[in-house]
Short mmCIF file of C-alpha atoms in Angstrom, two decimals:
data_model
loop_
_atom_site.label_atom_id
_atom_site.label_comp_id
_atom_site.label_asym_id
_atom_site.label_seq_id
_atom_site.Cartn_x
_atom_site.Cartn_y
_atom_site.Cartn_z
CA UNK A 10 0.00 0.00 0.00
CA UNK A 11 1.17 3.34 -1.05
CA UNK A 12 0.48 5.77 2.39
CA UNK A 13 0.85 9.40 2.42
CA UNK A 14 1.78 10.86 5.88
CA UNK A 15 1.68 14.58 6.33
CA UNK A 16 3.89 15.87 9.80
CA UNK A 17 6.33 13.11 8.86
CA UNK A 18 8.98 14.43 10.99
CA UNK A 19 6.67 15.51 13.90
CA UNK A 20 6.80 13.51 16.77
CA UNK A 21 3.79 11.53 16.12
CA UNK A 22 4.44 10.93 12.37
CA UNK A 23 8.24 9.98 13.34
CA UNK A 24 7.15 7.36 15.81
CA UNK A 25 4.59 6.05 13.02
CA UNK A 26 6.57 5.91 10.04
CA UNK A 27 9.73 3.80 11.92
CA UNK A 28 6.59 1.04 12.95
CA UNK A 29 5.32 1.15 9.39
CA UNK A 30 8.73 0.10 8.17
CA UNK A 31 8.93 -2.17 10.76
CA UNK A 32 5.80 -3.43 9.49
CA UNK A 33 7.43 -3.88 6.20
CA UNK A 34 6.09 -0.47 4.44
CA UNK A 35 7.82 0.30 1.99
CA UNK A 36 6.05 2.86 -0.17
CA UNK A 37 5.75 5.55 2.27
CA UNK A 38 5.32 9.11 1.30
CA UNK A 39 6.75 11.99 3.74
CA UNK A 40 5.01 15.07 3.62
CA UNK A 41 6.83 17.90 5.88
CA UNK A 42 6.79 21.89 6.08
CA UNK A 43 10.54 21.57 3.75
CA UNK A 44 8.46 19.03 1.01
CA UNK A 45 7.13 20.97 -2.02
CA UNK A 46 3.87 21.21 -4.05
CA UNK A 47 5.07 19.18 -6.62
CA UNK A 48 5.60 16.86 -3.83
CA UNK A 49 1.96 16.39 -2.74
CA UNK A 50 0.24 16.67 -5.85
CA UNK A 51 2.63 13.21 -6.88
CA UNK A 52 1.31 11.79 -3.08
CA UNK A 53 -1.93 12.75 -3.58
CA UNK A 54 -1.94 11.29 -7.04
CA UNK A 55 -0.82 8.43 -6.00
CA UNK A 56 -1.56 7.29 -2.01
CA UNK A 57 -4.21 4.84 -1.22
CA UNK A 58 -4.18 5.97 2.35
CA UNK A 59 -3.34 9.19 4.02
CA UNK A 60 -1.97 9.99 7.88
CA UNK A 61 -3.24 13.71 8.47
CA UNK A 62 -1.18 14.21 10.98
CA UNK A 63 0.67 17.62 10.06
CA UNK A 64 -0.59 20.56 12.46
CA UNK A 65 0.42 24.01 14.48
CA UNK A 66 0.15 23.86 18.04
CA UNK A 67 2.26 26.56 19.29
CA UNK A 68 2.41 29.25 16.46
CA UNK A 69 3.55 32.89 16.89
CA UNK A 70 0.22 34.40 16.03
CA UNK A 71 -3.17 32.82 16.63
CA UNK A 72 -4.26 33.01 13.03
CA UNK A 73 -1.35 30.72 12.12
CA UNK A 74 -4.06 27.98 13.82
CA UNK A 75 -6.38 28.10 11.38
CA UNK A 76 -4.12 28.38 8.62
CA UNK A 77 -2.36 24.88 10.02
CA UNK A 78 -5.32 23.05 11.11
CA UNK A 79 -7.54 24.12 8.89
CA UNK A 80 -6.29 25.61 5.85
CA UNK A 81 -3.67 22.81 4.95
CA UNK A 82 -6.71 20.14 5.44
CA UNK A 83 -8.34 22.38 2.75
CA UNK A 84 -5.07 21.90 0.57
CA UNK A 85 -4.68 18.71 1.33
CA UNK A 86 -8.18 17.52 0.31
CA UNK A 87 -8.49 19.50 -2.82
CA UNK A 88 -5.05 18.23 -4.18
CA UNK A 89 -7.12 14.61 -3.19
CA UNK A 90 -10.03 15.88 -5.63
CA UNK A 91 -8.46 17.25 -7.87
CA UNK A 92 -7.32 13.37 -8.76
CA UNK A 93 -10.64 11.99 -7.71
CA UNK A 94 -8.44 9.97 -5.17
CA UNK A 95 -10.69 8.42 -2.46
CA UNK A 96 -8.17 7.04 -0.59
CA UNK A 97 -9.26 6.89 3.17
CA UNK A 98 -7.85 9.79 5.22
CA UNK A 99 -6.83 9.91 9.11
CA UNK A 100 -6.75 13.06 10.96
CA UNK A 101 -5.39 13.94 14.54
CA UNK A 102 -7.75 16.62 16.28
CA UNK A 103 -7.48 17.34 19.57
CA UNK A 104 -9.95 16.77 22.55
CA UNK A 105 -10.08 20.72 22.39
CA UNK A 106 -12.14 20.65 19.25
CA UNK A 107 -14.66 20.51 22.15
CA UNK A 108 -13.90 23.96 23.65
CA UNK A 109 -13.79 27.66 22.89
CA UNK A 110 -10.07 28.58 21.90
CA UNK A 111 -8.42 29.19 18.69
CA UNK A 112 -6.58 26.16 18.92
CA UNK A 113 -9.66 24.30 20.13
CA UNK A 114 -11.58 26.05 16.93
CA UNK A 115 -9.23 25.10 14.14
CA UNK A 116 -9.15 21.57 15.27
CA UNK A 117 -12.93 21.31 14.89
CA UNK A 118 -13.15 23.23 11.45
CA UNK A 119 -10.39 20.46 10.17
CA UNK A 120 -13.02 17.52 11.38
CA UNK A 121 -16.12 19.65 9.71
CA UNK A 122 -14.20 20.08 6.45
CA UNK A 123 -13.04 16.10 6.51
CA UNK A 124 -16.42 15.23 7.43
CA UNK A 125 -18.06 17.71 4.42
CA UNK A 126 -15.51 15.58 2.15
CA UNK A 127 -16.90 12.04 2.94
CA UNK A 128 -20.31 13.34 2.40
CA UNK A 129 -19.29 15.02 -1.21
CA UNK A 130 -16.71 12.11 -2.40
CA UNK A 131 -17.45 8.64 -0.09
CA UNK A 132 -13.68 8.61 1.33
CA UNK A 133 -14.00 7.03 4.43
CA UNK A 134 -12.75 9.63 7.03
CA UNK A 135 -10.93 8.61 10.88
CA UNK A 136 -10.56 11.07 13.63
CA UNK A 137 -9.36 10.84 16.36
CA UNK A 138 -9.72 13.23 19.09
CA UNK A 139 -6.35 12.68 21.04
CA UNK A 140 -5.39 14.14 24.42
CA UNK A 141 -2.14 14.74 25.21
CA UNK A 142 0.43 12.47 23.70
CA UNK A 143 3.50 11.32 25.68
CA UNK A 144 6.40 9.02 24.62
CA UNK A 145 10.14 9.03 23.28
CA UNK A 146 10.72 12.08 20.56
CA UNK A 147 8.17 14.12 21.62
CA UNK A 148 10.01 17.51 21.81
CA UNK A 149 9.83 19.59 24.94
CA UNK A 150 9.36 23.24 25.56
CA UNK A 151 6.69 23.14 22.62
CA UNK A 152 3.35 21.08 23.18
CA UNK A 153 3.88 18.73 25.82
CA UNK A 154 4.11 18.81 29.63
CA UNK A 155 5.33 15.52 30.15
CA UNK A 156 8.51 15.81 27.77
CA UNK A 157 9.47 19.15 29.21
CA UNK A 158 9.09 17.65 32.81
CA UNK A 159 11.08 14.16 31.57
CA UNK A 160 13.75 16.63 29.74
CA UNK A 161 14.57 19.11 32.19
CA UNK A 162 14.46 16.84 34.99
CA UNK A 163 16.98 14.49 33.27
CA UNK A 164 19.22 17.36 32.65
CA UNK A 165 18.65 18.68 35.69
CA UNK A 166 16.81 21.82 34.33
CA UNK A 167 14.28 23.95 36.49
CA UNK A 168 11.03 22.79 36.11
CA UNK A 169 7.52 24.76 36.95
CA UNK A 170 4.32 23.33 38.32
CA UNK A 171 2.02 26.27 38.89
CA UNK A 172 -0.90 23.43 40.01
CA UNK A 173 0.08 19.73 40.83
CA UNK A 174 -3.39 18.62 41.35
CA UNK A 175 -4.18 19.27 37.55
CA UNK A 176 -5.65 15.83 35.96
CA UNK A 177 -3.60 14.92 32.70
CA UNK A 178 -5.21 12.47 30.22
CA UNK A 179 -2.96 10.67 28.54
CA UNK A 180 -1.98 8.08 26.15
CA UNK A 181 1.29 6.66 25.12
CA UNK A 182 2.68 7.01 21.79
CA UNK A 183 3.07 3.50 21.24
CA UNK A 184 -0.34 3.06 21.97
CA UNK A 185 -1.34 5.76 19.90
CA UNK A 186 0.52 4.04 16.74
CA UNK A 187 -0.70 0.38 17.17
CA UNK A 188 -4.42 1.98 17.00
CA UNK A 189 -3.21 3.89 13.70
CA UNK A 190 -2.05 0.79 12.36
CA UNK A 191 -5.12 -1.18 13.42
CA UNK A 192 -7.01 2.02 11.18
CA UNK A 193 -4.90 1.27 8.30
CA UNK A 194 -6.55 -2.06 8.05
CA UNK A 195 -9.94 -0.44 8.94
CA UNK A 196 -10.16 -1.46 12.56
CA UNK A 197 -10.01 1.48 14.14
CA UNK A 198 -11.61 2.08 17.53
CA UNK A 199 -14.80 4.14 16.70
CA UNK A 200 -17.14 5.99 19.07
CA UNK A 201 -19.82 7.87 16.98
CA UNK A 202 -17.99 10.46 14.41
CA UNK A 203 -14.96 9.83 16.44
CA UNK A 204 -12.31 7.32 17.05
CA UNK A 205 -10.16 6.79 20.43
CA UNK A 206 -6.96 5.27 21.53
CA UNK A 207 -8.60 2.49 23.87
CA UNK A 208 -5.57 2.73 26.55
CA UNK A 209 -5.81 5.62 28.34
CA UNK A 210 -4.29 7.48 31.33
CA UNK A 211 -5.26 9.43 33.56
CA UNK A 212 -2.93 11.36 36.31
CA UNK A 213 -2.47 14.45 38.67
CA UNK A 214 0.18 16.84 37.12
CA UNK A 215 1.91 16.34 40.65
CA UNK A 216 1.81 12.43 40.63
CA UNK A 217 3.75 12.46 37.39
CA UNK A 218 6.51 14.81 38.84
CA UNK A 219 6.64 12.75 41.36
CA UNK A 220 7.45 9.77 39.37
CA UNK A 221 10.13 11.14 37.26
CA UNK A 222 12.28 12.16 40.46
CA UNK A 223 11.81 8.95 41.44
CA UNK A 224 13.23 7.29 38.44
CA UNK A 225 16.13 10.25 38.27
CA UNK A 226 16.85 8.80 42.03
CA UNK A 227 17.00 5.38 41.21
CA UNK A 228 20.13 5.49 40.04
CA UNK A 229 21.43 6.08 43.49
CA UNK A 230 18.69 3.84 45.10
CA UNK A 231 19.65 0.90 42.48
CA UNK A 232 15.69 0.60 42.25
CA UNK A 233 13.55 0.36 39.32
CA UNK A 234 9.58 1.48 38.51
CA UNK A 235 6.71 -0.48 39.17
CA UNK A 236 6.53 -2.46 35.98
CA UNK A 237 3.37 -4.03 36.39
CA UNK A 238 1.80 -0.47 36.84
CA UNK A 239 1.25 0.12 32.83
CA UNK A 240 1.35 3.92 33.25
CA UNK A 241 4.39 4.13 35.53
CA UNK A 242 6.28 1.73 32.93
CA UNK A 243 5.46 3.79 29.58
CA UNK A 244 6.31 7.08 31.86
CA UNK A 245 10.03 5.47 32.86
CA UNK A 246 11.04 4.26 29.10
CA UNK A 247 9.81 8.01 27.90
CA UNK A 248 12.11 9.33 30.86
CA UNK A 249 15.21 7.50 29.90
CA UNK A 250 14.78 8.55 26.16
CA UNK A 251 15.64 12.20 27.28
CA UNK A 252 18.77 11.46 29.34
CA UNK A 253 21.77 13.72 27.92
CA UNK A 254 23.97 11.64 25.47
CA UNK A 255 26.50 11.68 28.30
CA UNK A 256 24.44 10.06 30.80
CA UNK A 257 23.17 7.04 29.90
CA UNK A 258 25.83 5.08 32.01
CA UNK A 259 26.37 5.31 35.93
CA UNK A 260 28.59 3.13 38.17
CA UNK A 261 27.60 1.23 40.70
CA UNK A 262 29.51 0.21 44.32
CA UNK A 263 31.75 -2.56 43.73
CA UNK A 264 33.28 -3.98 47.36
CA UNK A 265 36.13 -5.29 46.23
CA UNK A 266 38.96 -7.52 48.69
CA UNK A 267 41.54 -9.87 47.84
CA UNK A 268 39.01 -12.56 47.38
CA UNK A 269 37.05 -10.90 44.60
CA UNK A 270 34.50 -8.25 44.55
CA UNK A 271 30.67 -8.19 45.40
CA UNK A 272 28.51 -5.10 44.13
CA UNK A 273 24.89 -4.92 44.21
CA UNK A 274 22.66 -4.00 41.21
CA UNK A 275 19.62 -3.95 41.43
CA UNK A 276 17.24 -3.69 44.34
CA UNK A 277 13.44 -3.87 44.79
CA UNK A 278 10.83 -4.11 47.23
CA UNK A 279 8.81 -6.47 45.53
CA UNK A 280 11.37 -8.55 43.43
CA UNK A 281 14.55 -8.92 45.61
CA UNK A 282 17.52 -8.32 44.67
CA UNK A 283 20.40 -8.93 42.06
CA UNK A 284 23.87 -8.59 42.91
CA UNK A 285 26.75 -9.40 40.90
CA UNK A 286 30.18 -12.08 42.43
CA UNK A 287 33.20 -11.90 41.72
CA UNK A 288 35.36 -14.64 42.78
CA UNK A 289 39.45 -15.36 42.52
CA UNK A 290 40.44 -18.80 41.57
CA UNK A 291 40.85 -21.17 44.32
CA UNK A 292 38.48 -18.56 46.66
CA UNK A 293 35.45 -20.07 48.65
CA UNK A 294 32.74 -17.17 49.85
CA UNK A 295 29.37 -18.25 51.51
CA UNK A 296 29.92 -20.18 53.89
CA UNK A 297 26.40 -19.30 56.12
CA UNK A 298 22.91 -19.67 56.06
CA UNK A 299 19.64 -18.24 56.17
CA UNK A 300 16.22 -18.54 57.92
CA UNK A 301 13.65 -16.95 55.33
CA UNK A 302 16.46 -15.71 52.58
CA UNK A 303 16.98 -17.47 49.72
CA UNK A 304 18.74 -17.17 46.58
CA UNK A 305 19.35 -18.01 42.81
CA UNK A 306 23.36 -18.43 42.26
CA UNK A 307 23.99 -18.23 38.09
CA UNK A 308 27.49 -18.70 37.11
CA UNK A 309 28.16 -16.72 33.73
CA UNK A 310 31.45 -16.89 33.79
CA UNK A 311 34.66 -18.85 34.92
CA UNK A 312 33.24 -22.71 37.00
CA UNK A 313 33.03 -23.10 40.18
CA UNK A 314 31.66 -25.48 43.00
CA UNK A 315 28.38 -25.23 44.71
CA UNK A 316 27.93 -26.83 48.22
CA UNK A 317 25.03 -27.74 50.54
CA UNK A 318 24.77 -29.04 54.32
CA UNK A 319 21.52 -29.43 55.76
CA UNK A 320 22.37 -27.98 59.20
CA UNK A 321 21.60 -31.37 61.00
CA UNK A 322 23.04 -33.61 58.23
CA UNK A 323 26.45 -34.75 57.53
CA UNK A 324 25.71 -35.01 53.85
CA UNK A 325 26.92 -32.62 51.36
CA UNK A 326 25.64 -32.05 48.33
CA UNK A 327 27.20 -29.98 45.13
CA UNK A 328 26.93 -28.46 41.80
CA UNK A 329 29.30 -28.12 39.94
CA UNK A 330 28.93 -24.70 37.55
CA UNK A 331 30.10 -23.36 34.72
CA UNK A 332 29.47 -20.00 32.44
CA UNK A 333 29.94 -22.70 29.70
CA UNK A 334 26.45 -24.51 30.57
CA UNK A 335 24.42 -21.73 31.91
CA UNK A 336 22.48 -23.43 35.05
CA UNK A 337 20.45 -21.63 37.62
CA UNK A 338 20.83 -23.20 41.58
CA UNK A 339 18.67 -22.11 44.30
CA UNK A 340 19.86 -22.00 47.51
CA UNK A 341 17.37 -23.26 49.87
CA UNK A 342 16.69 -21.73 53.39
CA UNK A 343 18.36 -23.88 55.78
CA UNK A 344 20.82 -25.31 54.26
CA UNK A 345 24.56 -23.69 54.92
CA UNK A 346 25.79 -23.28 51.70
CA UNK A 347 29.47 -22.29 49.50
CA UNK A 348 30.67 -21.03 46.34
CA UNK A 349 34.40 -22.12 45.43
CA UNK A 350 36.15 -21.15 41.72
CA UNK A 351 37.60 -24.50 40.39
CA UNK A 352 39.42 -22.38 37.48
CA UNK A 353 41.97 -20.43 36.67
CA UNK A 354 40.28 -17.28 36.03
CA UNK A 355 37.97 -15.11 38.11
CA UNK A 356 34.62 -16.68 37.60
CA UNK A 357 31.14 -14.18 37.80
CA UNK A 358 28.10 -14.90 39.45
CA UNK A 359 24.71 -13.74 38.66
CA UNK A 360 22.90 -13.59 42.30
CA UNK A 361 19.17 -13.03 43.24
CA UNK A 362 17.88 -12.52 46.46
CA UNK A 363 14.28 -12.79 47.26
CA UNK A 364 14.96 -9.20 49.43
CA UNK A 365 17.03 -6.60 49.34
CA UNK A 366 19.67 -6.96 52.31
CA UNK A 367 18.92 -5.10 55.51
CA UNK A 368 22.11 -4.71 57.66
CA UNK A 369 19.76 -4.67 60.48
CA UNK A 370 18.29 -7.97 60.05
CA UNK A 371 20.36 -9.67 57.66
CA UNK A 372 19.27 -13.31 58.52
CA UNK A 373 23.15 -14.67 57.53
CA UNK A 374 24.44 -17.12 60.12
CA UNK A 375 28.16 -18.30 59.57
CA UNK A 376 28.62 -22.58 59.11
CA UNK A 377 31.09 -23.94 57.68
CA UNK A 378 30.02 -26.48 54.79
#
């Protein structure tokens, strides 16, 4: 299929036209404010669908609204006439079509003049009346909240919140471009005139600011989001895609003694904890136990000996590991336990711990094996 998309390199048409290839697209036409005439009477010519998604939403002067939203539609669909092309056309409005501002008023006089052309010429027309769109690329200091938050915060920029108790709807670009796909092959979500993005968010200003200190602090904490919380995940992989060029790396504790080294990495309420061993050849660590604790020892490197005692058993039982063979062992609560490198090089160990470690109560009893 030959598809037209106007506001190619906007951050909505961006995000679309990288899943379209991914999709296998190949006859894509990009239609942008430095593309010609000449340009769009070929794509109108010759699309058999279009992606309206080229709009103003921050001009200099408020006339320049109705001249984006409105006046480029009316390009845009006579260039379709004038070809008798009835290829079916998908427009972004705005949920502000529904109110009383010049931005609000262009967006509906773009869905009355799409609407006028399926009753003249048949087309099938889409709109979708989005809220506010959040996701990687979106560029901040222009049209969205959330990116200016993610971007200054993550370049530790000032940020302003003149009202944190402001409710944001919101959907997530990703959502936004599986439901314009889904359109392409005339399943969109419909509701009347209007079609929706079925996923859907909805937040205090302040929560959200909330959550992006949070994930700027988990650096130091070694935590990570709430991944099951759908919102909170889409939020943190939004956040990250704004970190300065410089920062995507940060280093992490590593206690380090003439046996090896032992640094933790990440640490969660919920999920435990993961900690990465380093061991010398011919060193033993463990050598203890645990009431409640247990673990997942994965050797990924080097090979190494795994040992168990039942604490009122003479029997001992072992593993023996290897990053060769990946194998996961759990270490079982109650059993004293040992980790010893059989090689020649320092051999790394992949640990999990159902909690993070509490110096307070760290339920770790010395035995040996």
């Amino acid at each position: 299929m030959k598809i037209l998309v106007t506001g190619a390199k906007g951050f909505v048409g961006k995000n679309l036209i990288w899943e379209l290839r991914n999709r296998s697209c190949e006859e894509i036409y990009s239609f942008d404010t430095d593309s010609s005439e000449a340009d769009l009477d070929t794509y109108a010519r010759e699309c058999e669908f279009v992606f309206h998604l080229a709009g103003v939403n921050r001009p200099d002067n408020e006339k320049e609204f109705m001249e984006g939203n409105f006046g480029f539609t009316s390009v845009l669909l006579d260039k379709l006439k004038k070809y008798g092309n009835k290829a079916p056309i998908l427009i972004t409005s705005s949920i502000q079509a529904e109110l009383d501002n010049p931005y609000g008023k262009s967006k509906k006089a773009g869905e009355d003049l799409l609407l006028s052309y399926e009753a003249e010429t048949g087309a099938r027309s889409i709109i979708y009346r989005l809220p506010n769109v959040f996701g990687k690329w979106c560029r901040p200091n222009y049209n969205s909240g959330v990116a200016t938050f993610c971007n200054n915060i993550a370049n530790n920029l000032e940020i302003k919140v003149n009202d944190p108790t402001v409710m944001m709807r919101l959907v997530y670009i990703d959502d936004v471009v599986e439901e314009f796909v889904a359109a392409l092959h005339a399943h969109e979500n419909r509701m009347g005139q209007f079609c929706m993005i079925p996923t859907e968010h909805t937040v205090t200003l302040g929560k959200i600011v909330e959550l992006l200190y949070s994930f700027k602090e988990s650096r130091n904490m070694l935590s990570i989001p709430d991944m099951s919380n759908a919102f909170e995940k889409k939020l943190y992989s939004t956040y990250l895609s704004y970190l300065p060029s410089d920062g995507f790396a940060y280093s992490l504790n590593m206690q380090t003694d003439q046996r090896g080294s032992f640094t933790e990495f990440i640490r969660t309420v919920d999920r435990g904890q993961i900690s990465i061993n380093v061991s010398k050849p011919n060193i033993t660590k463990g050598r203890h136990w645990h009431h409640s604790k247990n673990e997942k020892f994965l050797v990924v490197k080097g090979k190494g000996c795994i040992r168990f005692r039942q604490l009122d058993s003479d029997e001992i039982i072992e593993y023996h590991v290897s990053g060769e063979q990946l194998m996961v062992v759990d270490i079982p609560t109650g059993y004293t336990h040992d980790i010893t490198n059989e090689g020649t090089e320092d051999m790394v160990t992949v640990m999990w711990a159902n909690e993070m470690f509490d110096a307070t109560r760290p339920d770790t009893y010395y035995m040996e094996v």
